Every structure is written in C-alpha cells, then in structure tokens.
Tab-separated table of C-alpha atoms in Angstrom:
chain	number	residue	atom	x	y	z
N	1487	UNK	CA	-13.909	-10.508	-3.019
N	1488	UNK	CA	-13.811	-6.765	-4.346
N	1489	UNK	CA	-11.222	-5.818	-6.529
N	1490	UNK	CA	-9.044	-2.746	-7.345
N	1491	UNK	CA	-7.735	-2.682	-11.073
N	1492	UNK	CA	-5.181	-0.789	-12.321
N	1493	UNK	CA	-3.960	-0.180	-16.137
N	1494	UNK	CA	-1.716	0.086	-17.636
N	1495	UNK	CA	0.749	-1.419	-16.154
N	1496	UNK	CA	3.529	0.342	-17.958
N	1497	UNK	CA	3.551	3.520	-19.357
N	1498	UNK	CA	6.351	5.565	-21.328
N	1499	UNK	CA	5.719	8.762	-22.362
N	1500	UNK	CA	7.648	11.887	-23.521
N	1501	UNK	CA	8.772	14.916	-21.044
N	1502	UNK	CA	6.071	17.481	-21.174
N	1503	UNK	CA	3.039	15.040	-22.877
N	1504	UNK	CA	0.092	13.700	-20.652
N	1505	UNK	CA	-0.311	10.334	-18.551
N	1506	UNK	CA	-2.954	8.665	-17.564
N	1507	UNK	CA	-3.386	6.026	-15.372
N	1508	UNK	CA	-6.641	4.396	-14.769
N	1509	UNK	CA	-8.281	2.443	-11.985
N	1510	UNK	CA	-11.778	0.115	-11.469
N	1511	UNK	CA	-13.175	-0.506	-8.529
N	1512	UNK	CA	-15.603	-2.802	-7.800
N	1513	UNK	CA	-17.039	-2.218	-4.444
N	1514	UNK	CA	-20.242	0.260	-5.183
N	1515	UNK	CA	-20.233	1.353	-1.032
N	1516	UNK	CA	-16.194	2.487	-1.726
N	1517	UNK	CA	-16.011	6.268	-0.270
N	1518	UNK	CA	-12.159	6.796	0.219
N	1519	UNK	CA	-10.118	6.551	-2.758
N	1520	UNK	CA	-5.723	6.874	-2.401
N	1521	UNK	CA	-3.119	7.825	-5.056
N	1522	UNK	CA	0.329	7.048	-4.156
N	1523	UNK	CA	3.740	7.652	-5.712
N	1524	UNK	CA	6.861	4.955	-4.787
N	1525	UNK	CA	10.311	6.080	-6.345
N	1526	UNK	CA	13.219	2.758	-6.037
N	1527	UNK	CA	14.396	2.189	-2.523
N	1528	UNK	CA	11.555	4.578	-1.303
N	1529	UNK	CA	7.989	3.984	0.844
N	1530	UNK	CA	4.752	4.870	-0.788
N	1531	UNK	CA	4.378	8.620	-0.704
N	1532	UNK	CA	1.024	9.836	-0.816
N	1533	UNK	CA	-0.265	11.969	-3.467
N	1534	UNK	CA	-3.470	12.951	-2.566
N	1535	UNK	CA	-6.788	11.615	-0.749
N	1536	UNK	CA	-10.459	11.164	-2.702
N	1537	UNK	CA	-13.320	11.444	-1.014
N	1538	UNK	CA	-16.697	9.997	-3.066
N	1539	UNK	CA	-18.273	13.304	-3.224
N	1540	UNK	CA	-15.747	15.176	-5.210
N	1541	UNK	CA	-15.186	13.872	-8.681
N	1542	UNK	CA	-12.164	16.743	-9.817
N	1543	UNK	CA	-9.636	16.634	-7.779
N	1544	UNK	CA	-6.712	19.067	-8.378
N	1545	UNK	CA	-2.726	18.557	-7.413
N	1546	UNK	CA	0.163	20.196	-8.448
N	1547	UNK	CA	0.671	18.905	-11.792
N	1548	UNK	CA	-2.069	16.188	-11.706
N	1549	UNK	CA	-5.377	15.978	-11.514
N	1550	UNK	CA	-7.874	12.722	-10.123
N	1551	UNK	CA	-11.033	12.326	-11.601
N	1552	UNK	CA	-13.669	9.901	-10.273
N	1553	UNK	CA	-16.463	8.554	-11.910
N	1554	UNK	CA	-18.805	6.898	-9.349
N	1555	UNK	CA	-21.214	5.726	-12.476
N	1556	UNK	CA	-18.195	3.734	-13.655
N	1557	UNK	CA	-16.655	3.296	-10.662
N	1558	UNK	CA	-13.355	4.184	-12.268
N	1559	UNK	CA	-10.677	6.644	-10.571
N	1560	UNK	CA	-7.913	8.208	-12.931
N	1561	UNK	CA	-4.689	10.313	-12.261
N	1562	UNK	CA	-4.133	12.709	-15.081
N	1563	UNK	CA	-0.466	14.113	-14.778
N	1564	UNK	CA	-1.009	17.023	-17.553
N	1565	UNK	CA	3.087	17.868	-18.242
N	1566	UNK	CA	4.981	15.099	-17.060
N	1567	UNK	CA	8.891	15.973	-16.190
N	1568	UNK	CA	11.830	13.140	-15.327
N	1569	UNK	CA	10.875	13.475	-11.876
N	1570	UNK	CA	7.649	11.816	-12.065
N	1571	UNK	CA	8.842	8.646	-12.989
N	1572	UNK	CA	8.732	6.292	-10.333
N	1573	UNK	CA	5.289	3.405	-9.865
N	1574	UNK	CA	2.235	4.950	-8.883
N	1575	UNK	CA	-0.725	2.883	-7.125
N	1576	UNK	CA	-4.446	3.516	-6.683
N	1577	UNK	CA	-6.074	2.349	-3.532
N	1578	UNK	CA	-10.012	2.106	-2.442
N	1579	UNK	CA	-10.260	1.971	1.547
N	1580	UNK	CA	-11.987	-1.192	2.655
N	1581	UNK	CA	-15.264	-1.107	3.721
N	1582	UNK	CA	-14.260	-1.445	7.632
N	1583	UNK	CA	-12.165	1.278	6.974
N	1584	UNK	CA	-9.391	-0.363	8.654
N	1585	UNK	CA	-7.087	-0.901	5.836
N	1586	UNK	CA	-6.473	-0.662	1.846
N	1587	UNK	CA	-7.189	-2.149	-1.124
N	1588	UNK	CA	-4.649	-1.504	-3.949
N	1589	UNK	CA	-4.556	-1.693	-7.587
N	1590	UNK	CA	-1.467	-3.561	-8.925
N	1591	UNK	CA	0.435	-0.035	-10.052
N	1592	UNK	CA	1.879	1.515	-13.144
N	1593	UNK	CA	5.402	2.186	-13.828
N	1594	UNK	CA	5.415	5.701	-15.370
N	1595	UNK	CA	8.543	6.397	-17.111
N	1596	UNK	CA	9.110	10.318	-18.553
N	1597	UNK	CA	11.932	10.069	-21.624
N	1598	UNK	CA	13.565	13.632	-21.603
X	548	UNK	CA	7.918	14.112	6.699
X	549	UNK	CA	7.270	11.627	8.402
X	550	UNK	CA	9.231	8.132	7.618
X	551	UNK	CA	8.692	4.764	8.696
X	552	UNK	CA	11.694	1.804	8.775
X	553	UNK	CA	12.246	-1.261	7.450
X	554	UNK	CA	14.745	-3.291	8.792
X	555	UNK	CA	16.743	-5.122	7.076
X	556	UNK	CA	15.367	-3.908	3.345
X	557	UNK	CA	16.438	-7.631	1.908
X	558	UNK	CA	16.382	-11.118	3.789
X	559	UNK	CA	17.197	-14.954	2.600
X	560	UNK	CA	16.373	-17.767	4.543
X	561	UNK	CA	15.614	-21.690	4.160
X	562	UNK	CA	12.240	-23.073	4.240
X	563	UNK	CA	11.463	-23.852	7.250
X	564	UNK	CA	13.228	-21.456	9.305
X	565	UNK	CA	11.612	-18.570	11.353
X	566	UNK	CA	12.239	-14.436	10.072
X	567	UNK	CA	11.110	-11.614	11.639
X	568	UNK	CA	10.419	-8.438	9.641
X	569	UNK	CA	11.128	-5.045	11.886
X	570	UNK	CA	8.826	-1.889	11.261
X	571	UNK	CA	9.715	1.265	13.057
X	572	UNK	CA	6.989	3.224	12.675
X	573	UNK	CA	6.006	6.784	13.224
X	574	UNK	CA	6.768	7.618	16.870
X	575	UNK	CA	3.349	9.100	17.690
X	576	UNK	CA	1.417	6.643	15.393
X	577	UNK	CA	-1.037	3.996	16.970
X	578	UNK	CA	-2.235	2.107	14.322
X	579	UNK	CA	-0.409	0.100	12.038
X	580	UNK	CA	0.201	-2.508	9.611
X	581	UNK	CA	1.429	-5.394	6.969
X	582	UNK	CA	0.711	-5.354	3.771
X	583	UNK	CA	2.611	-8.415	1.301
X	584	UNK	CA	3.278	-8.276	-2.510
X	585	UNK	CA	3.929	-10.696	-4.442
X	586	UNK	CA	6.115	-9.886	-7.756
X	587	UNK	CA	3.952	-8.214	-10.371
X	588	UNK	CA	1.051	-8.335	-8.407
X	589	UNK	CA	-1.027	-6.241	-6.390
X	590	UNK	CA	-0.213	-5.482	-2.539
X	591	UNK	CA	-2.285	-6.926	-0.022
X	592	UNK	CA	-3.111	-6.061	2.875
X	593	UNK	CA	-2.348	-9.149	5.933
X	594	UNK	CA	-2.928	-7.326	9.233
X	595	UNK	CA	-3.549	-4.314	10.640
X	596	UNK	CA	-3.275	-3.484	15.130
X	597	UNK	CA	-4.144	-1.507	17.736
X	598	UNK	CA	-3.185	-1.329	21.262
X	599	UNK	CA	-1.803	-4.621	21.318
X	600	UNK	CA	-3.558	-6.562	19.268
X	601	UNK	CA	-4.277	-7.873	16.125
X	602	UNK	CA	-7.962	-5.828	14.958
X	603	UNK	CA	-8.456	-7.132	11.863
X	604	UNK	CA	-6.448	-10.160	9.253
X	605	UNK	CA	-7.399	-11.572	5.967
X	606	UNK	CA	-6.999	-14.989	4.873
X	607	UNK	CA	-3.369	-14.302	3.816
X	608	UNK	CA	-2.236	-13.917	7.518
X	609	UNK	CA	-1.729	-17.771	7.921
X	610	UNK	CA	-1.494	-19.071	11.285
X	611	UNK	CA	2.427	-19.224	10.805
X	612	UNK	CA	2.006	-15.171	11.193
X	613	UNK	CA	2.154	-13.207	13.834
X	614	UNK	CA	2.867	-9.433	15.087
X	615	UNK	CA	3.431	-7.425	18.412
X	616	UNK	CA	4.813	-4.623	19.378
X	617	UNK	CA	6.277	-4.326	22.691
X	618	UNK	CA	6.247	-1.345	24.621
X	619	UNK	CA	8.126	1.371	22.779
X	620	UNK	CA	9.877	-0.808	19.939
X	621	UNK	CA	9.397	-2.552	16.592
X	622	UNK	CA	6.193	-3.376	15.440
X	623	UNK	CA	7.091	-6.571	14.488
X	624	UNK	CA	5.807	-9.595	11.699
X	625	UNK	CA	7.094	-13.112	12.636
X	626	UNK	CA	6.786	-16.022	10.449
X	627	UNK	CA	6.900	-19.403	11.765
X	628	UNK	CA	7.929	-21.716	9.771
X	629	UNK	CA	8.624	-19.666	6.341
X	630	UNK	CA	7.121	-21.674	3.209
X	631	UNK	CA	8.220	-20.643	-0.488
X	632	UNK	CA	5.264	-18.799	-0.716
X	633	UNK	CA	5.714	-16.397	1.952
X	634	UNK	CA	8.557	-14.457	-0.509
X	635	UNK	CA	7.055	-11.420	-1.254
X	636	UNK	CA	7.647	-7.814	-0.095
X	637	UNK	CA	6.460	-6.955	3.193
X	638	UNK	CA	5.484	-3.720	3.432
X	639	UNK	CA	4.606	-1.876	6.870
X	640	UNK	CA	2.512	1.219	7.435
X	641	UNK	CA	1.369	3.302	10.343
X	642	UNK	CA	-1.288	5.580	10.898
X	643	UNK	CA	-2.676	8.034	13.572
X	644	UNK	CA	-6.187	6.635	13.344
X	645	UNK	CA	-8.214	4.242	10.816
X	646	UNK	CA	-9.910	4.988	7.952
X	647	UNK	CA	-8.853	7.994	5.899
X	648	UNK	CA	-6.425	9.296	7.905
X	649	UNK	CA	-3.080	8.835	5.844
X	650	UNK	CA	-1.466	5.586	6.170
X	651	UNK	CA	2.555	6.290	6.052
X	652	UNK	CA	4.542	3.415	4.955
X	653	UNK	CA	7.993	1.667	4.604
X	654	UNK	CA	10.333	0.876	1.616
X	655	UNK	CA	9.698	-2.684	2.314
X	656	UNK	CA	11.206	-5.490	3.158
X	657	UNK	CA	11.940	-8.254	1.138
X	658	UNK	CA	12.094	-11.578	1.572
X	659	UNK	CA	13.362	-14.564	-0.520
X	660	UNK	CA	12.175	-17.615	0.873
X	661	UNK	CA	14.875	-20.814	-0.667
C-alpha cells in the first residue's frame, strides 16, 4: 500500500541552528499534505496545511517545502528555540480523503 | 482551541478481556476517528464515522473492533476480546468535515494488553 516516510527519526540540534525534517511520499495522486507538532501528554497540534499547488509554504518560524518531482515534503524550522522540542509528524491525506496517512515522526530536541 | 479527550490516558488489562477507549470529541464536530500506534512506529489510521456509522476501516480494524457514538456522548472504540497485539496507542480525532478540513485529535490512550 502507499507509504509516508519520515527521517530522521531523531534530531538534536543547538538553540538558534536549523532543523530539518524530511518526508517521502509515495502516492503520485497525494494533494493534501499535514505537519503536526505533539509535545508529552499533549494531542497532535497542527502546524500548518499543504495543498499540492504551493511548493513554499511559510509559518512562523518554519517553513514547508514540497517537491512534487520527488514527492518529498520538508519542514525547515530556520532558528529553533527550547520550545520547539516536542515530535513532529508529516501526514499525506488518503486518496478518499477520509482520513491520514502519517510518517513515523521525529523527535526534535533544541539544547539551550 | 479546540481539545478533544481521552479517557482514561493509560489502561492494563488481560488478554482476553473486553476495553473500551472513550473519545470526547469536539462538541460541534461530526466526523471522527481512531487512529493506533504501535511503539516506534508510524500511526495508523483504523476507522473513521459519520452519522452513525462506520464510513470507512482498514484491515487493522479486526472484527474484535468496534465504535458508536450514542446520541450526545463518547465516541467510543470497543475491543472484544483484546489480543497482545492490540497494545498500542489509540489515538482519536474529530473533524467538521472530511478531507482537508483539520482533523483535531486526543493525547491518546494507551493500552497495555498482558
């Protein structure tokens, strides 16, 4: 069946560097793409929705990049703080649109 | 925002024996769902439902699952008997409509299965 990877599946970085977190799809018809945030004890909190026709996607403090060609979907956090550590999860809306696919999530940790 | 429940957040039970796993979702959300995870693996979507019934499952939602929600209260996943293999987290979302329309969910509950 398709498949949503993620990678890597930890991640350590430094207050105030970059981290990136990469998925692969492999559904070519996938048209809804999800980033999601989920801090201990907590739900998923969605970061932000991708829709197949934009490929630069700006948040506040991040920034989603798809590339159809490669069918790959990245989160870019450009100055990470404490605060954004916590597992984040990429997810590719099924082709019925009635639920999600998700990748198997990074744990981001930020070292002060 | 909007939050969903999970009640309770952690259950143990015997092989065998029958759990249900409460979701209390959104109060003006129609759609929702289950979702399982396995320990270090990816989370998977079981069932989702819509005005009382069950609109779409995968081959994860054994016959030993179920769900309902009656009128007004928890949106519910039942499992009848529990095997070792059903511990996991469950998670359960909720959503205004399908597709993208956001899909709020739970902290989870999970379940050790002895």
């Amino acid at each position: 069946g398709e498949q949503v990877e993620q990678r890597p599946p930890h991640l350590s970085v430094r207050e105030g560097d970059s981290a990136v977190i990469i998925c692969t799809y492999t559904d070519p018809n996938s048209y809804y793409f999800f980033w999601y945030k989920q801090e201990p004890g907590a739900g998923l909190q969605l970061l932000m929705k991708v829709f197949s026709s934009t490929e630069i996607n700006e948040g506040q403090g991040f920034t989603v990049l798809l590339n159809k060609k490669d069918k790959q979907l990245s989160l870019n956090l450009t100055a990470a703080h404490p605060g954004d550590s916590a597992v984040y999860f990429c997810a590719a809306l099924s082709d019925s649109g009635t639920y999600q696919r998700f990748g198997t999530g990074t744990k981001l940790q930020v070292v002060p | 925002g909007p939050k969903v429940l999970q009640i309770p957040s952690h259950q143990i039970i015997d092989m065998g024996q029958m759990v249900t796993l409460n979701c209390d979702p959104v109060s003006n959300h129609l759609y929702f769902y289950w979702y399982k995870q396995i320990l270090g693996q990816q989370m998977e979507f079981l069932v989702n439902f819509y005005n009382g019934k069950v609109m779409e499952k995968s081959k994860l939602f054994k016959d030993q699952f179920s769900v309902e929600r009656p009128d007004g209260s928890y949106f519910t996943l039942k499992i009848q008997p529990t095997a070792l293999e059903d511990s996991a987290v469950y998670f359960c979302a909720s959503s205004t409509d399908w597709g993208s329309y956001e899909q709020y969910f739970g902290p989870g509950t999970r379940l050790t299965v002895l």
